[in-house]
Amino acid sequence: MQVGVDYFIEKLHAEHQTNRFSMGPDINLRPLKSFIQNNALDFQTNNVAVTYAAIVPPDPNNQQARKRVIAYVTLTCSEIDLDGAYPLEDCEAANRYKSISALKVARLATHSGYAGHNIGKTLMEFAIALAVHQIAQFVGCRFLVTDSKADSVGFYQNKLGFTLLDTEENRDREHPVMFLDLNKLDLNAPADAEGEPEGNAQEAELA
């Protein structure tokens, strides 16, 4: 957590304030604002996707103040078609299957006023920990995946260790598939001190 930004992470719920969430003037990022304000709770209630939010604590001197969302990550069950580009050497029998189980990062967004404070990276690290220590302990979940915006590929590769699915079809996609092999994580590795680029945002298809 960065100095000057006091926040905590919790599952989204109705008392959270989302109407002040802003993605700035870029019209391409408006769906991320619209989702957290209009769809996230509905998706969560109906078991389509779950959203975890970075929350600014309310002013203790203002009884009407609400917990304010300054960033969020949305997760859903999914799968990844590796297309032979990443054979599982530790489980060769699984390579005969077209798709392998995964947890998908369907949305990742940081309020434009809080960009550059590592919040997006922290939310991703939270998602990784959730996948490894909780989800994968109860159901098959080998990968964390996302459909990355072109300008976010470097963030996922360099800051979080994701791999671009190396197929011609995927490389040509507007939002290429990236994945993190949860079995290959070094959970004792030191954290990268650098955070996400200014305005880091991510929108993937819920699938």
XYZ file of C-alpha atoms in Angstrom:
207
model
C 0.000 0.000 0.000
C 1.349 3.397 -0.956
C 1.835 6.336 1.408
C -1.087 8.731 1.131
C -3.580 6.123 -0.122
C -5.384 4.446 2.747
C -7.514 1.586 1.441
C -8.513 -2.001 2.056
C -9.922 -4.770 -0.148
C -13.289 -6.438 0.315
C -16.036 -8.067 -1.700
C -18.330 -5.558 -3.363
C -21.672 -4.955 -1.679
C -24.551 -2.520 -1.826
C -23.264 -0.067 0.773
C -20.218 0.763 -1.340
C -20.265 4.073 -3.167
C -19.594 3.646 -6.893
C -21.243 6.710 -8.414
C -18.039 8.748 -8.058
C -15.908 6.151 -9.838
C -14.203 7.766 -12.832
C -12.012 6.459 -15.643
C -11.162 9.913 -16.966
C -11.938 11.280 -20.438
C -10.994 8.185 -22.476
C -14.273 6.955 -23.999
C -12.783 3.482 -24.484
C -12.708 3.068 -20.701
C -16.329 4.017 -20.105
C -17.510 0.367 -20.026
C -15.337 -0.149 -16.932
C -17.076 2.724 -15.172
C -20.495 1.557 -16.321
C -19.877 -1.998 -15.150
C -18.996 -1.140 -11.559
C -21.898 1.309 -11.315
C -24.605 -0.679 -13.087
C -23.775 -4.369 -13.453
C -21.256 -5.646 -10.919
C -23.673 -6.261 -8.046
C -26.258 -7.872 -10.323
C -23.621 -10.208 -11.779
C -22.481 -11.064 -8.263
C -25.971 -11.732 -6.915
C -26.689 -14.051 -9.831
C -23.369 -15.949 -9.659
C -22.014 -14.684 -12.971
C -18.935 -12.947 -11.566
C -17.617 -11.660 -8.242
C -16.034 -8.244 -7.766
C -13.490 -7.278 -5.127
C -12.982 -3.585 -4.529
C -10.278 -1.355 -3.115
C -12.144 0.790 -0.616
C -11.381 4.167 0.915
C -12.646 4.123 4.518
C -15.480 6.563 5.226
C -14.865 9.705 7.248
C -15.521 8.670 10.870
C -16.800 12.196 11.570
C -19.473 11.936 8.880
C -22.225 9.470 9.731
C -23.611 9.713 6.187
C -20.296 8.846 4.536
C -20.048 5.573 2.624
C -17.146 3.307 1.740
C -15.908 4.516 -1.642
C -14.654 2.257 -4.446
C -11.366 3.457 -5.965
C -10.436 0.302 -7.886
C -11.819 -3.146 -8.531
C -11.145 -6.572 -9.993
C -13.876 -8.879 -11.268
C -13.355 -12.650 -11.348
C -15.252 -15.460 -13.036
C -14.790 -19.156 -13.792
C -13.293 -19.881 -17.184
C -10.901 -22.081 -19.143
C -7.997 -21.627 -21.517
C -7.368 -23.348 -24.840
C -3.582 -23.632 -24.899
C -3.603 -24.876 -28.509
C -0.385 -26.814 -27.913
C 1.539 -23.629 -27.136
C 2.100 -24.485 -23.467
C 2.241 -28.232 -22.777
C 1.872 -29.232 -19.138
C 5.106 -31.090 -18.460
C 4.065 -31.970 -14.913
C 0.733 -33.481 -16.004
C 1.175 -34.842 -19.514
C -2.149 -36.687 -19.505
C -3.955 -33.333 -19.303
C -2.461 -32.236 -22.627
C -5.002 -34.339 -24.502
C -7.761 -31.965 -23.416
C -8.579 -28.946 -25.546
C -9.143 -26.657 -22.561
C -7.724 -26.431 -19.036
C -9.424 -24.957 -15.975
C -8.794 -21.319 -15.126
C -9.945 -18.327 -13.135
C -10.512 -15.291 -15.333
C -9.835 -11.646 -14.586
C -12.809 -10.192 -16.421
C -12.403 -6.595 -15.262
C -9.583 -4.605 -13.675
C -9.856 -0.865 -13.252
C -8.468 1.932 -11.118
C -10.155 5.300 -10.570
C -8.272 7.855 -12.671
C -7.524 9.915 -9.581
C -5.669 7.005 -7.970
C -3.644 5.705 -10.922
C 0.030 5.044 -10.288
C -0.384 3.960 -6.662
C 0.027 0.188 -7.156
C -3.651 -0.451 -6.443
C -4.300 -2.413 -9.626
C -1.218 -4.538 -8.998
C -2.292 -5.155 -5.406
C -5.737 -6.268 -6.566
C -4.118 -8.681 -9.016
C -1.896 -10.082 -6.268
C -5.046 -10.516 -4.191
C -6.658 -12.428 -7.085
C -3.583 -14.644 -7.441
C -3.588 -15.432 -3.715
C -7.314 -16.170 -3.831
C -6.819 -18.567 -6.753
C -3.874 -20.384 -5.163
C -4.885 -20.582 -1.520
C -8.661 -20.909 -1.769
C -10.117 -21.745 -5.183
C -7.459 -24.257 -6.254
C -7.800 -26.031 -2.917
C -11.390 -27.024 -3.704
C -11.703 -27.224 -7.514
C -9.316 -27.594 -10.435
C -7.813 -24.198 -11.234
C -4.442 -24.328 -12.987
C -4.319 -20.855 -14.537
C -5.264 -17.245 -13.971
C -6.173 -15.758 -17.350
C -7.199 -12.463 -18.888
C -7.862 -10.892 -22.258
C -5.420 -7.998 -22.146
C -5.683 -4.615 -23.758
C -2.689 -4.030 -26.018
C -1.243 -1.301 -23.800
C -1.550 -3.503 -20.688
C 0.453 -6.489 -21.985
C 3.690 -5.139 -20.503
C 2.059 -4.611 -17.116
C 0.888 -8.214 -16.931
C 4.170 -9.626 -18.229
C 6.666 -7.506 -16.345
C 4.877 -6.818 -13.070
C 2.877 -10.006 -12.559
C 4.655 -12.709 -14.553
C 1.875 -13.445 -17.040
C 2.683 -15.111 -20.370
C 1.196 -14.177 -23.728
C -0.371 -17.261 -25.330
C 2.046 -17.795 -28.186
C -0.157 -18.651 -31.149
C -0.531 -16.685 -34.368
C -4.249 -16.291 -33.839
C -3.796 -14.958 -30.313
C -0.975 -12.573 -31.228
C -3.255 -11.017 -33.857
C -6.163 -10.501 -31.465
C -7.156 -7.024 -30.317
C -7.277 -8.377 -26.760
C -4.786 -11.259 -26.633
C -5.103 -14.009 -24.042
C -2.514 -13.950 -21.272
C -2.086 -16.527 -18.543
C -0.335 -17.191 -15.266
C 0.509 -20.809 -14.407
C -0.390 -21.053 -10.732
C 1.707 -24.209 -10.316
C 4.851 -22.343 -11.317
C 4.557 -19.475 -8.858
C 7.330 -18.748 -6.391
C 5.177 -17.517 -3.540
C 8.262 -16.550 -1.537
C 9.626 -14.199 -4.187
C 9.959 -10.527 -3.144
C 7.282 -8.187 -4.445
C 8.075 -5.812 -7.289
C 8.201 -2.284 -5.905
C 6.911 -0.707 -9.102
C 3.195 -0.524 -9.774
C 0.869 -0.299 -12.713
C 1.255 2.389 -15.387
C -0.877 5.509 -15.138
C -4.439 4.778 -16.135
C -4.017 1.010 -16.116
C -7.331 -0.572 -17.000
C -8.531 -3.865 -18.260
C -11.728 -5.121 -19.776
C -12.170 -8.740 -20.780
C -15.180 -10.658 -21.955
C -17.028 -12.503 -19.219
C -16.711 -16.093 -20.358
